[in-house]
Amino acid sequence: MNTKHILSIKTAGIAATIALSLALPQFVSAHCDTLDGPVVQDARKAIEAKDITPVLKWVRPTDEHAVKSAFNAVLAAKGKNAEAAETRFFTTLVKVHRAGEGAPFTGLKPAGAVEPAVAEADKALVGGSADALVKLVSDDVAAGIRKRYEHAAETYRHKDESVAQGREFVKAYVEFTHYVERLHTDATGAGAHGEHGGDPHAEQHGGAGHSPAGHDAAEH
């Protein structure tokens, strides 16, 4: 089996795992602050039904009072005040929800302000199939790996011809291996090597254990 075929198989496996993981409920934090996101959608349902129950799952028990107060203000508002009260309710709900996740709140985002993969994850849950989501993410991951691989492979062929070319290879190598490492870490849920309690997605430029065979990557 040639190297390209092996790479293709591994790429598909990593991409599929990542794509399927995106279809889980954890995706909502990525666009919970948009007007067409799941939090505001449930808020609209609550207003229509005059029942706050659908939105309380998005907040901690200790934060229910603030959300209920904003909701009651919507029900009591009349005329021109109704729209303003509704916006305050959406804002309060999303802000409280994000605070409960330890995430910042920078205001409500317009409908459609969401990454394509997250939008496709929503569609997967509603439609009952992750096939389109898997294809979308798999195609992008495959393209990302191939692009970095080809650059690293090209510089690898000339890495010992001069110091400058060697350094160009090291730069390409670091970008390539860190990219696939982050993908694999996300797919498997494992911590990145050399991690010391920090963000597993952060670039790790200090370790020498990432060096290819026969290459002294002290600058890595």
Coordinates of C-alpha atoms in Angstrom, one line a residue:
M1 CA 0.0 0.0 0.0
N2 CA 1.5 3.3 -1.0
T3 CA 1.9 6.4 1.2
K4 CA -0.8 8.4 -0.6
H5 CA -3.3 5.6 -0.1
I6 CA -2.5 5.3 3.6
L7 CA -2.7 9.1 4.0
S8 CA -6.1 9.0 2.3
I9 CA -7.5 6.3 4.6
K10 CA -6.2 8.0 7.7
T11 CA -7.6 11.4 6.5
A12 CA -11.0 10.0 5.9
G13 CA -11.1 8.3 9.4
I14 CA -10.0 11.5 11.2
A15 CA -12.4 13.7 9.2
A16 CA -15.4 11.4 9.7
T17 CA -14.8 11.2 13.5
I18 CA -14.6 15.0 13.7
A19 CA -17.7 15.4 11.6
L20 CA -19.7 13.0 13.7
S21 CA -18.6 14.7 16.9
L22 CA -19.8 18.0 15.6
A23 CA -23.3 16.6 15.3
L24 CA -23.6 16.2 19.1
P25 CA -25.4 18.7 21.2
Q26 CA -22.2 20.4 22.3
F27 CA -22.3 22.3 18.9
V28 CA -24.7 24.8 20.2
S29 CA -22.2 26.9 22.1
A30 CA -20.7 27.8 18.7
H31 CA -23.8 29.9 17.7
C32 CA -26.0 30.2 20.7
D33 CA -25.7 34.0 20.4
T34 CA -27.3 34.3 17.0
L35 CA -30.9 35.2 16.3
D36 CA -31.5 32.0 14.5
G37 CA -29.6 29.8 17.0
P38 CA -31.2 27.2 19.2
V39 CA -31.3 29.4 22.3
V40 CA -33.3 32.2 20.7
Q41 CA -35.4 29.7 18.8
D42 CA -36.5 28.2 22.1
A43 CA -37.1 31.8 23.5
R44 CA -39.5 32.5 20.6
K45 CA -41.3 29.3 21.3
A46 CA -41.6 30.3 25.0
I47 CA -43.1 33.7 24.1
E48 CA -45.6 32.2 21.7
A49 CA -46.7 29.6 24.2
K50 CA -46.5 32.0 27.1
D51 CA -44.5 29.3 28.9
I52 CA -40.9 29.8 29.9
T53 CA -40.1 26.1 30.3
P54 CA -38.4 25.6 26.9
V55 CA -35.6 28.1 27.7
L56 CA -34.8 27.1 31.3
K57 CA -32.6 24.2 30.2
W58 CA -30.2 26.7 28.7
V59 CA -29.4 28.3 32.1
R60 CA -28.2 27.3 35.5
P61 CA -30.8 27.1 38.3
T62 CA -29.1 30.1 40.1
D63 CA -29.7 32.2 36.9
E64 CA -33.4 31.4 36.4
H65 CA -34.6 34.5 38.3
A66 CA -33.0 37.0 35.9
V67 CA -34.4 35.1 32.9
K68 CA -37.9 34.8 34.3
S69 CA -38.0 38.5 35.0
A70 CA -37.0 39.4 31.5
F71 CA -39.6 36.9 30.2
N72 CA -42.4 38.3 32.3
A73 CA -41.5 41.8 31.0
V74 CA -42.1 40.5 27.5
L75 CA -45.5 39.1 28.4
A76 CA -46.5 42.4 30.1
A77 CA -45.2 44.7 27.3
K78 CA -47.7 46.3 24.9
G79 CA -47.4 48.0 21.6
K80 CA -44.0 49.5 20.7
N81 CA -42.5 48.3 24.0
A82 CA -43.1 44.7 23.1
E83 CA -40.3 44.5 20.5
A84 CA -37.8 46.1 22.9
A85 CA -38.8 43.8 25.7
E86 CA -38.4 40.8 23.5
T87 CA -34.9 41.9 22.5
R88 CA -33.9 42.4 26.2
F89 CA -35.2 38.9 26.9
F90 CA -33.2 37.4 24.1
T91 CA -30.1 39.3 25.2
T92 CA -30.5 38.4 28.9
L93 CA -31.1 34.7 28.1
V94 CA -28.1 34.4 25.8
K95 CA -25.8 36.4 28.1
V96 CA -26.7 34.3 31.1
H97 CA -26.4 31.1 29.1
R98 CA -22.9 32.0 27.9
A99 CA -21.8 33.1 31.3
G100 CA -22.8 29.7 32.6
E101 CA -20.5 28.1 30.0
G102 CA -17.7 30.5 30.9
A103 CA -17.9 32.1 27.5
P104 CA -17.9 35.9 26.7
F105 CA -21.0 37.7 25.4
T106 CA -20.5 40.4 22.8
G107 CA -24.1 40.9 21.8
L108 CA -26.7 39.1 19.7
K109 CA -25.5 38.2 16.3
P110 CA -27.7 38.4 13.2
A111 CA -29.3 35.3 11.7
G112 CA -27.0 33.4 9.5
A113 CA -23.8 34.4 11.4
V114 CA -22.7 30.8 11.9
E115 CA -19.9 28.7 10.5
P116 CA -21.0 26.3 7.7
A117 CA -20.1 23.2 9.6
V118 CA -22.2 24.3 12.6
A119 CA -25.1 25.1 10.3
E120 CA -24.8 21.6 8.8
A121 CA -24.6 20.1 12.2
D122 CA -28.0 21.7 13.0
K123 CA -29.4 20.3 9.7
A124 CA -28.1 16.8 10.6
L125 CA -29.9 16.8 13.9
V126 CA -33.2 18.0 12.3
G127 CA -32.9 15.8 9.3
G128 CA -31.7 12.6 11.1
S129 CA -28.6 12.1 9.0
A130 CA -25.0 13.2 9.4
D131 CA -24.0 12.2 5.8
A132 CA -23.8 15.8 4.4
L133 CA -22.0 17.0 7.5
V134 CA -19.4 14.2 7.3
K135 CA -18.8 15.0 3.6
L136 CA -18.4 18.7 4.3
V137 CA -15.9 18.3 7.1
S138 CA -14.1 15.4 5.5
D139 CA -13.6 17.3 2.2
D140 CA -12.2 20.3 4.1
V141 CA -10.0 18.3 6.4
A142 CA -8.6 16.2 3.5
A143 CA -7.8 19.4 1.5
G144 CA -6.1 20.9 4.6
I145 CA -3.9 17.9 5.2
R146 CA -2.9 17.5 1.5
K147 CA -2.0 21.1 1.2
R148 CA 0.3 21.1 4.2
Y149 CA 1.7 17.6 3.3
E150 CA 2.6 18.6 -0.2
H151 CA 4.5 21.7 1.0
A152 CA 6.3 19.8 3.7
A153 CA 7.2 17.0 1.3
E154 CA 8.6 19.4 -1.2
T155 CA 10.7 21.2 1.3
Y156 CA 11.8 17.8 2.8
R157 CA 13.5 17.0 -0.5
H158 CA 15.8 20.0 -0.2
K159 CA 16.2 20.3 3.6
D160 CA 19.9 19.4 3.6
E161 CA 21.0 21.6 0.7
S162 CA 21.4 24.7 2.7
V163 CA 20.6 26.2 6.1
A164 CA 17.9 28.4 4.6
Q165 CA 16.2 25.5 2.9
G166 CA 16.5 23.4 6.1
R167 CA 14.8 26.1 8.0
E168 CA 12.0 26.4 5.4
F169 CA 11.5 22.6 5.8
V170 CA 11.3 22.9 9.6
K171 CA 8.7 25.7 9.3
A172 CA 6.6 23.6 6.9
Y173 CA 7.1 20.5 9.0
V174 CA 5.9 22.2 12.2
E175 CA 2.8 23.6 10.5
F176 CA 2.0 20.2 8.9
T177 CA 2.4 18.0 12.0
H178 CA 0.7 20.5 14.4
Y179 CA -2.2 20.7 12.0
V180 CA -2.8 16.9 11.9
E181 CA -2.1 16.6 15.7
R182 CA -4.8 19.1 16.4
L183 CA -7.2 17.2 14.1
H184 CA -6.4 13.9 15.8
T185 CA -6.6 15.4 19.3
D186 CA -10.1 16.8 18.5
A187 CA -11.2 13.5 16.9
T188 CA -10.0 11.3 19.8
G189 CA -10.5 13.7 22.7
A190 CA -6.9 13.1 23.8
G191 CA -4.6 15.8 25.2
A192 CA -1.9 17.1 22.9
H193 CA 1.6 15.8 23.6
G194 CA 3.7 18.1 25.8
E195 CA 0.5 19.6 27.2
H196 CA 0.8 21.2 30.6
G197 CA -2.8 22.0 31.5
G198 CA -3.1 24.6 28.7
D199 CA -5.3 24.8 25.7
P200 CA -4.8 21.5 23.7
H201 CA -5.3 23.5 20.5
A202 CA -2.4 25.9 21.3
E203 CA 0.7 25.6 19.2
Q204 CA 3.5 23.6 20.9
H205 CA 6.8 24.9 19.6
G206 CA 9.1 23.8 22.4
G207 CA 9.4 20.0 22.2
A208 CA 12.0 18.1 20.3
G209 CA 10.0 14.9 20.4
H210 CA 8.2 15.9 17.3
S211 CA 11.2 15.7 15.0
P212 CA 11.2 13.4 12.0
A213 CA 13.7 10.6 11.9
G214 CA 17.2 11.7 11.1
H215 CA 16.4 15.4 11.6
D216 CA 17.7 17.5 14.5
A217 CA 14.8 20.0 15.0
A218 CA 16.3 22.0 17.8
E219 CA 14.4 25.1 16.5
H220 CA 11.1 23.2 16.7

